[in-house]
CSV table of C-alpha atoms in Angstrom, one decimal:
chain,number,residue,atom,x,y,z
I,1,MET,CA,14.2,-38.8,-26.8
I,2,ALA,CA,15.0,-35.8,-29.0
I,3,ASP,CA,14.5,-37.9,-32.1
I,4,LEU,CA,11.0,-38.9,-30.8
I,5,VAL,CA,10.1,-35.3,-30.2
I,6,TRP,CA,11.2,-34.3,-33.7
I,7,ARG,CA,9.2,-37.1,-35.2
I,8,SER,CA,6.1,-36.2,-33.2
I,9,ARG,CA,6.4,-32.6,-34.3
I,10,GLY,CA,6.8,-33.7,-38.0
I,11,HIS,CA,3.8,-36.0,-37.7
I,12,ALA,CA,1.7,-33.2,-36.2
I,13,ARG,CA,2.7,-30.8,-39.0
I,14,ARG,CA,1.9,-33.4,-41.6
I,15,SER,CA,-1.5,-34.0,-40.0
I,16,THR,CA,-2.3,-30.3,-39.9
I,17,ARG,CA,-1.2,-29.9,-43.5
I,18,ALA,CA,-3.4,-32.8,-44.6
I,19,VAL,CA,-6.4,-31.3,-42.8
I,20,ARG,CA,-5.8,-27.9,-44.4
I,21,VAL,CA,-5.5,-29.4,-47.9
I,22,THR,CA,-8.7,-31.5,-47.3
I,23,VAL,CA,-10.7,-28.5,-46.1
I,24,SER,CA,-9.4,-26.3,-48.9
I,25,ALA,CA,-10.3,-29.0,-51.5
I,26,VAL,CA,-13.8,-29.3,-50.1
I,27,ILE,CA,-14.4,-25.6,-50.2
I,28,VAL,CA,-13.1,-25.3,-53.8
I,29,ALA,CA,-15.2,-28.2,-54.9
I,30,ALA,CA,-18.3,-26.7,-53.2
I,31,VAL,CA,-17.6,-23.3,-54.9
I,32,VAL,CA,-17.3,-25.0,-58.3
I,33,LEU,CA,-20.4,-27.0,-57.9
I,34,ALA,CA,-22.4,-24.0,-56.6
I,35,VAL,CA,-21.5,-21.8,-59.6
I,36,LEU,CA,-22.1,-24.7,-62.1
I,37,ILE,CA,-25.3,-26.3,-60.7
I,38,VAL,CA,-27.3,-23.7,-58.7
I,39,PRO,CA,-28.1,-21.2,-61.5
I,40,PRO,CA,-29.5,-23.9,-63.9
I,41,VAL,CA,-31.3,-25.9,-61.2
I,42,VAL,CA,-32.8,-23.0,-59.2
I,43,GLN,CA,-35.4,-21.5,-61.4
I,44,LEU,CA,-35.3,-18.1,-59.8
I,45,ASP,CA,-34.5,-14.7,-61.2
I,46,GLU,CA,-31.7,-13.2,-59.3
I,47,GLN,CA,-32.7,-9.8,-60.6
I,48,ALA,CA,-36.3,-10.0,-59.4
I,49,VAL,CA,-37.2,-7.0,-57.3
I,50,ASP,CA,-39.7,-7.2,-54.4
I,51,LEU,CA,-39.7,-4.0,-52.3
I,52,SER,CA,-41.9,-5.7,-49.7
I,53,ARG,CA,-39.0,-7.9,-48.7
I,54,LYS,CA,-36.4,-5.1,-48.6
I,55,LEU,CA,-33.4,-5.6,-46.3
I,56,GLN,CA,-34.8,-8.7,-44.5
I,57,PRO,CA,-32.3,-10.3,-42.1
I,58,PRO,CA,-31.1,-13.9,-42.6
I,59,SER,CA,-34.0,-16.4,-42.2
I,60,LEU,CA,-35.0,-19.8,-43.3
I,61,ALA,CA,-36.7,-18.4,-46.4
I,62,HIS,CA,-33.6,-16.2,-47.2
I,63,PRO,CA,-30.5,-17.7,-45.5
I,64,PHE,CA,-28.4,-14.7,-46.3
I,65,GLY,CA,-31.2,-12.1,-46.1
I,66,THR,CA,-32.2,-9.8,-48.9
I,67,ASP,CA,-30.7,-6.6,-50.3
I,68,ASP,CA,-32.0,-3.1,-50.6
I,69,VAL,CA,-34.5,-3.9,-53.3
I,70,GLY,CA,-35.7,-7.3,-51.9
I,71,ARG,CA,-33.5,-9.6,-54.0
I,72,ASP,CA,-32.3,-12.9,-52.4
I,73,LEU,CA,-28.7,-12.3,-51.3
I,74,LEU,CA,-27.7,-16.0,-51.4
I,75,LEU,CA,-28.6,-16.3,-55.0
I,76,ARG,CA,-27.0,-12.9,-55.8
I,77,CYS,CA,-23.8,-14.0,-54.1
I,78,ILE,CA,-23.7,-17.3,-56.1
I,79,TYR,CA,-24.2,-15.4,-59.4
I,80,GLY,CA,-21.7,-12.8,-58.3
I,81,LEU,CA,-19.2,-15.5,-57.5
I,82,ARG,CA,-19.8,-17.1,-60.9
I,83,ILE,CA,-18.9,-13.9,-62.7
I,84,SER,CA,-15.9,-13.1,-60.5
I,85,LEU,CA,-14.6,-16.7,-60.9
I,86,LEU,CA,-15.1,-16.5,-64.6
I,87,VAL,CA,-13.1,-13.3,-64.7
I,88,GLY,CA,-10.4,-14.7,-62.4
I,89,VAL,CA,-9.9,-18.0,-64.3
I,90,VAL,CA,-9.9,-16.6,-67.8
I,91,ALA,CA,-7.6,-13.7,-66.9
I,92,ALA,CA,-5.2,-16.0,-65.0
I,93,LEU,CA,-5.0,-18.4,-67.9
I,94,VAL,CA,-4.3,-15.5,-70.4
I,95,ALA,CA,-1.8,-13.9,-68.1
I,96,THR,CA,0.0,-17.2,-67.4
I,97,VAL,CA,0.3,-18.1,-71.1
I,98,VAL,CA,1.6,-14.6,-71.9
I,99,GLY,CA,4.0,-14.6,-69.0
I,100,THR,CA,5.3,-18.1,-69.7
I,101,LEU,CA,6.0,-17.3,-73.4
I,102,VAL,CA,7.6,-13.9,-72.6
I,103,GLY,CA,9.8,-15.3,-69.8
I,104,ALA,CA,10.9,-18.4,-71.7
I,105,ALA,CA,11.8,-16.3,-74.8
I,106,ALA,CA,13.8,-13.8,-72.8
I,107,ALA,CA,15.8,-16.5,-71.0
I,108,ALA,CA,16.3,-18.7,-74.0
I,109,PHE,CA,17.5,-16.0,-76.4
I,110,GLY,CA,19.4,-14.0,-73.8
I,111,GLY,CA,21.5,-11.0,-74.9
I,112,TRP,CA,19.7,-7.9,-76.0
I,113,VAL,CA,16.3,-9.8,-76.2
I,114,ASP,CA,16.5,-10.6,-72.5
I,115,ARG,CA,17.5,-7.1,-71.6
I,116,LEU,CA,14.7,-5.5,-73.7
I,117,VAL,CA,12.1,-7.8,-72.3
I,118,MET,CA,13.1,-7.3,-68.7
I,119,ARG,CA,13.2,-3.6,-69.1
I,120,LEU,CA,9.6,-3.8,-70.5
I,121,VAL,CA,8.6,-5.9,-67.5
I,122,ASP,CA,10.2,-3.4,-65.1
I,123,THR,CA,8.4,-0.5,-66.9
I,124,PHE,CA,5.0,-2.2,-66.5
I,125,SER,CA,5.8,-3.2,-62.9
I,126,SER,CA,6.6,0.5,-62.0
I,127,VAL,CA,2.9,1.4,-62.5
I,128,PRO,CA,0.5,0.2,-59.8
I,129,HIS,CA,-1.7,-2.7,-61.0
I,130,LEU,CA,-4.9,-1.0,-60.0
I,131,LEU,CA,-4.0,2.3,-61.7
I,132,LEU,CA,-3.0,0.5,-64.9
I,133,GLY,CA,-6.2,-1.6,-64.8
I,134,ILE,CA,-8.3,1.6,-64.4
I,135,PHE,CA,-6.6,3.0,-67.4
I,136,VAL,CA,-7.4,-0.1,-69.5
I,137,VAL,CA,-11.1,-0.4,-68.5
I,138,ALA,CA,-11.7,3.3,-68.9
I,139,MET,CA,-11.1,2.9,-72.7
I,140,PHE,CA,-14.0,0.5,-73.1
I,141,ARG,CA,-17.7,0.2,-72.0
I,142,PRO,CA,-18.2,-1.6,-68.7
I,143,GLY,CA,-18.3,-5.3,-69.3
I,144,VAL,CA,-16.7,-8.7,-68.5
I,145,TRP,CA,-14.1,-8.7,-71.3
I,146,PRO,CA,-12.6,-5.3,-70.6
I,147,VAL,CA,-12.1,-6.4,-67.0
I,148,ILE,CA,-10.5,-9.7,-68.1
I,149,ALA,CA,-8.2,-7.8,-70.5
I,150,SER,CA,-7.3,-5.3,-67.7
I,151,VAL,CA,-6.5,-8.1,-65.2
I,152,ALA,CA,-4.5,-10.1,-67.8
I,153,ILE,CA,-2.5,-7.2,-69.0
I,154,THR,CA,-1.4,-6.2,-65.4
I,155,HIS,CA,-0.8,-9.8,-64.1
I,156,TRP,CA,1.6,-11.5,-66.5
I,157,LEU,CA,4.7,-9.8,-65.1
I,158,SER,CA,5.3,-12.0,-62.1
I,159,THR,CA,4.8,-15.1,-64.2
I,160,ALA,CA,7.4,-13.9,-66.7
I,161,ARG,CA,9.9,-13.3,-64.0
I,162,ILE,CA,9.4,-16.7,-62.4
I,163,VAL,CA,9.6,-18.5,-65.8
I,164,ARG,CA,12.7,-16.6,-66.8
I,165,SER,CA,14.5,-17.5,-63.6
I,166,GLU,CA,13.6,-21.1,-64.0
I,167,VAL,CA,14.7,-21.3,-67.6
I,168,LEU,CA,18.0,-19.6,-66.8
I,169,SER,CA,18.6,-22.3,-64.2
I,170,LEU,CA,17.6,-25.1,-66.6
I,171,ARG,CA,19.9,-23.8,-69.4
I,172,SER,CA,22.9,-25.2,-67.5
I,173,ARG,CA,21.5,-28.6,-67.1
I,174,PRO,CA,23.2,-31.6,-68.8
I,175,PHE,CA,20.1,-32.5,-70.9
I,176,VAL,CA,20.0,-29.1,-72.4
I,177,ASP,CA,23.7,-29.3,-73.3
I,178,ALA,CA,23.1,-32.7,-74.8
I,179,ALA,CA,20.2,-31.4,-77.0
I,180,ILE,CA,22.4,-28.5,-78.2
I,181,SER,CA,25.3,-30.9,-78.9
I,182,GLY,CA,22.9,-33.1,-80.9
I,183,GLY,CA,22.2,-30.2,-83.3
I,184,ALA,CA,18.8,-29.0,-81.8
I,185,SER,CA,17.9,-25.4,-82.6
I,186,ARG,CA,17.3,-22.9,-79.9
I,187,TRP,CA,13.6,-22.9,-80.7
I,188,ARG,CA,13.4,-26.7,-80.4
I,189,VAL,CA,15.3,-26.7,-77.1
I,190,THR,CA,12.9,-24.1,-75.7
I,191,SER,CA,9.7,-25.6,-77.0
I,192,ARG,CA,10.6,-29.3,-76.3
I,193,HIS,CA,12.6,-29.1,-73.1
I,194,LEU,CA,12.6,-25.7,-71.3
I,195,ILE,CA,8.9,-24.8,-71.5
I,196,PRO,CA,7.6,-28.3,-70.4
I,197,ALA,CA,10.0,-28.2,-67.5
I,198,VAL,CA,8.6,-24.9,-66.1
I,199,LEU,CA,4.9,-25.8,-66.6
I,200,PRO,CA,4.5,-26.9,-62.9
I,201,GLN,CA,5.7,-23.5,-61.7
I,202,ALA,CA,3.6,-21.7,-64.3
I,203,GLY,CA,0.6,-23.8,-63.3
I,204,LEU,CA,1.1,-22.8,-59.7
I,205,ALA,CA,1.4,-19.2,-60.7
I,206,ALA,CA,-1.9,-19.5,-62.5
I,207,VAL,CA,-3.7,-21.0,-59.5
I,208,LEU,CA,-2.4,-18.3,-57.2
I,209,MET,CA,-3.4,-15.7,-59.8
I,210,VAL,CA,-7.1,-16.7,-59.8
I,211,PRO,CA,-8.0,-15.2,-56.4
I,212,HIS,CA,-5.8,-12.2,-57.0
I,213,ALA,CA,-7.7,-11.6,-60.3
I,214,MET,CA,-11.0,-11.9,-58.5
I,215,TRP,CA,-9.9,-9.3,-56.0
I,216,HIS,CA,-8.7,-7.0,-58.8
I,217,GLU,CA,-12.1,-7.4,-60.5
I,218,SER,CA,-13.9,-6.7,-57.2
I,219,ALA,CA,-11.8,-3.6,-56.7
I,220,LEU,CA,-12.6,-2.2,-60.2
I,221,SER,CA,-16.3,-3.0,-59.8
I,222,PHE,CA,-16.4,-1.4,-56.3
I,223,LEU,CA,-15.0,1.7,-57.9
I,224,GLY,CA,-17.7,1.6,-60.5
I,225,LEU,CA,-15.2,0.9,-63.4
I,226,GLY,CA,-15.7,-2.8,-63.8
I,227,LEU,CA,-18.9,-4.6,-64.5
I,228,PRO,CA,-22.2,-2.8,-65.0
I,229,SER,CA,-24.0,-2.0,-61.8
I,230,HIS,CA,-27.0,-4.2,-62.6
I,231,GLN,CA,-24.8,-7.3,-63.1
I,232,ALA,CA,-24.1,-9.4,-60.1
I,233,SER,CA,-20.4,-9.5,-59.1
I,234,LEU,CA,-18.9,-9.6,-55.7
I,235,GLY,CA,-17.4,-6.1,-56.1
I,236,ASN,CA,-20.8,-4.7,-57.2
I,237,LEU,CA,-22.6,-6.4,-54.3
I,238,ILE,CA,-20.2,-4.9,-51.8
I,239,GLN,CA,-20.3,-1.5,-53.4
I,240,THR,CA,-24.2,-1.5,-53.4
I,241,ALA,CA,-24.2,-2.6,-49.7
I,242,ARG,CA,-22.3,0.4,-48.4
I,243,GLY,CA,-25.4,2.4,-47.7
I,244,SER,CA,-27.0,-0.5,-45.9
I,245,LEU,CA,-23.9,-1.0,-43.7
I,246,LEU,CA,-24.0,2.6,-42.6
I,247,ALA,CA,-27.7,2.0,-41.6
I,248,GLY,CA,-26.8,-0.9,-39.5
I,249,ASP,CA,-27.7,-3.7,-41.9
I,250,TRP,CA,-24.6,-5.9,-41.9
I,251,TRP,CA,-25.6,-8.9,-44.0
I,252,PRO,CA,-25.5,-7.3,-47.5
I,253,THR,CA,-21.8,-6.6,-46.9
I,254,LEU,CA,-20.7,-9.6,-44.8
I,255,PHE,CA,-21.8,-12.4,-47.1
I,256,PRO,CA,-20.4,-11.1,-50.4
I,257,GLY,CA,-17.1,-10.4,-48.5
I,258,LEU,CA,-17.1,-14.0,-47.2
I,259,PHE,CA,-17.7,-15.3,-50.7
I,260,LEU,CA,-14.6,-13.4,-51.7
I,261,ILE,CA,-12.4,-14.2,-48.7
I,262,VAL,CA,-13.1,-17.9,-48.1
I,263,PRO,CA,-12.4,-19.2,-51.7
I,264,THR,CA,-9.2,-17.1,-51.6
I,265,LEU,CA,-8.0,-18.9,-48.5
I,266,ALA,CA,-9.0,-22.3,-49.9
I,267,VAL,CA,-7.0,-21.7,-53.1
I,268,ALA,CA,-4.1,-20.5,-51.1
I,269,GLY,CA,-4.2,-23.7,-49.1
I,270,LEU,CA,-4.2,-25.9,-52.2
I,271,ALA,CA,-1.4,-23.8,-53.8
I,272,GLY,CA,0.7,-24.2,-50.7
I,273,ALA,CA,0.4,-28.0,-50.9
I,274,TRP,CA,1.2,-27.8,-54.6
I,275,ARG,CA,4.3,-25.7,-53.9
I,276,GLU,CA,5.6,-28.2,-51.4
I,277,ARG,CA,5.0,-31.1,-53.8
I,278,ILE,CA,7.0,-29.5,-56.7
I,279,ASN,CA,9.7,-28.4,-54.3
I,280,PRO,CA,10.8,-31.5,-52.3
I,281,ARG,CA,13.6,-29.6,-50.5
I,282,ARG,CA,11.1,-27.1,-49.1
I,283,ARG,CA,8.8,-29.8,-48.1
I,284,SER,CA,11.6,-31.7,-46.2
I,285,GLU,CA,12.5,-28.5,-44.4
I,286,LEU,CA,8.9,-27.9,-43.4
I,287,THR,CA,8.6,-31.4,-41.9
I,288,LEU,CA,11.7,-31.2,-39.6
């Protein structure tokens, strides 16, 4: 009887996990298709101003309503998501590559190299990400690339720590000892064996970093330090809608916020499934 109960619970959890992964995958696919297809297909100017349609509530003509200068909010949200997603993906890739190389080098060489690199990581980690990001973007004119550089510079630290710990655990494996005994150099062992072995963990870190980078960009834009105010991004849309919210118009704030929150939850759902797949022990514990 007890065995039957455990099996039923495990089946229910697997079913719930499958539903969560499916819903997350559908949302992510819809987001990608929207940002790739809608702007070229819909021949509308998302910057077109029409004060006669100022702050119209959601309707059939404008499903998300209009903003404070009469622009269609749905189209603006899609363009804003496109920019925020671009910043998040590029910054996450750059940060993951830098963190992987730094973490692998620190663990592979060890000694003073490892100590120096980790002290550098600790130094950067002691400064809040947002504060360091503000310092970086303040040195340049507002634009996409300064924001990408800001996010990438402040987000490689966690990947470096993850990769370093994985490489340290792999250094004691038999296949590494066999490669060293066969005369392979430290660089060859690192590039041919250690780095490929940590790529799944690095890829998972990159996926999880995309929504985090989007939130970072939105925070910078909300503070007026990210993208130019005329350029649609989720942070700019939320920042512009503050006055409307105080006046009782909720839709200019709600829908850009949902465009930021829903993809984040979807990516987190897919990343959780990926984590369980690359860590079978954790997956078996979860299905008990």
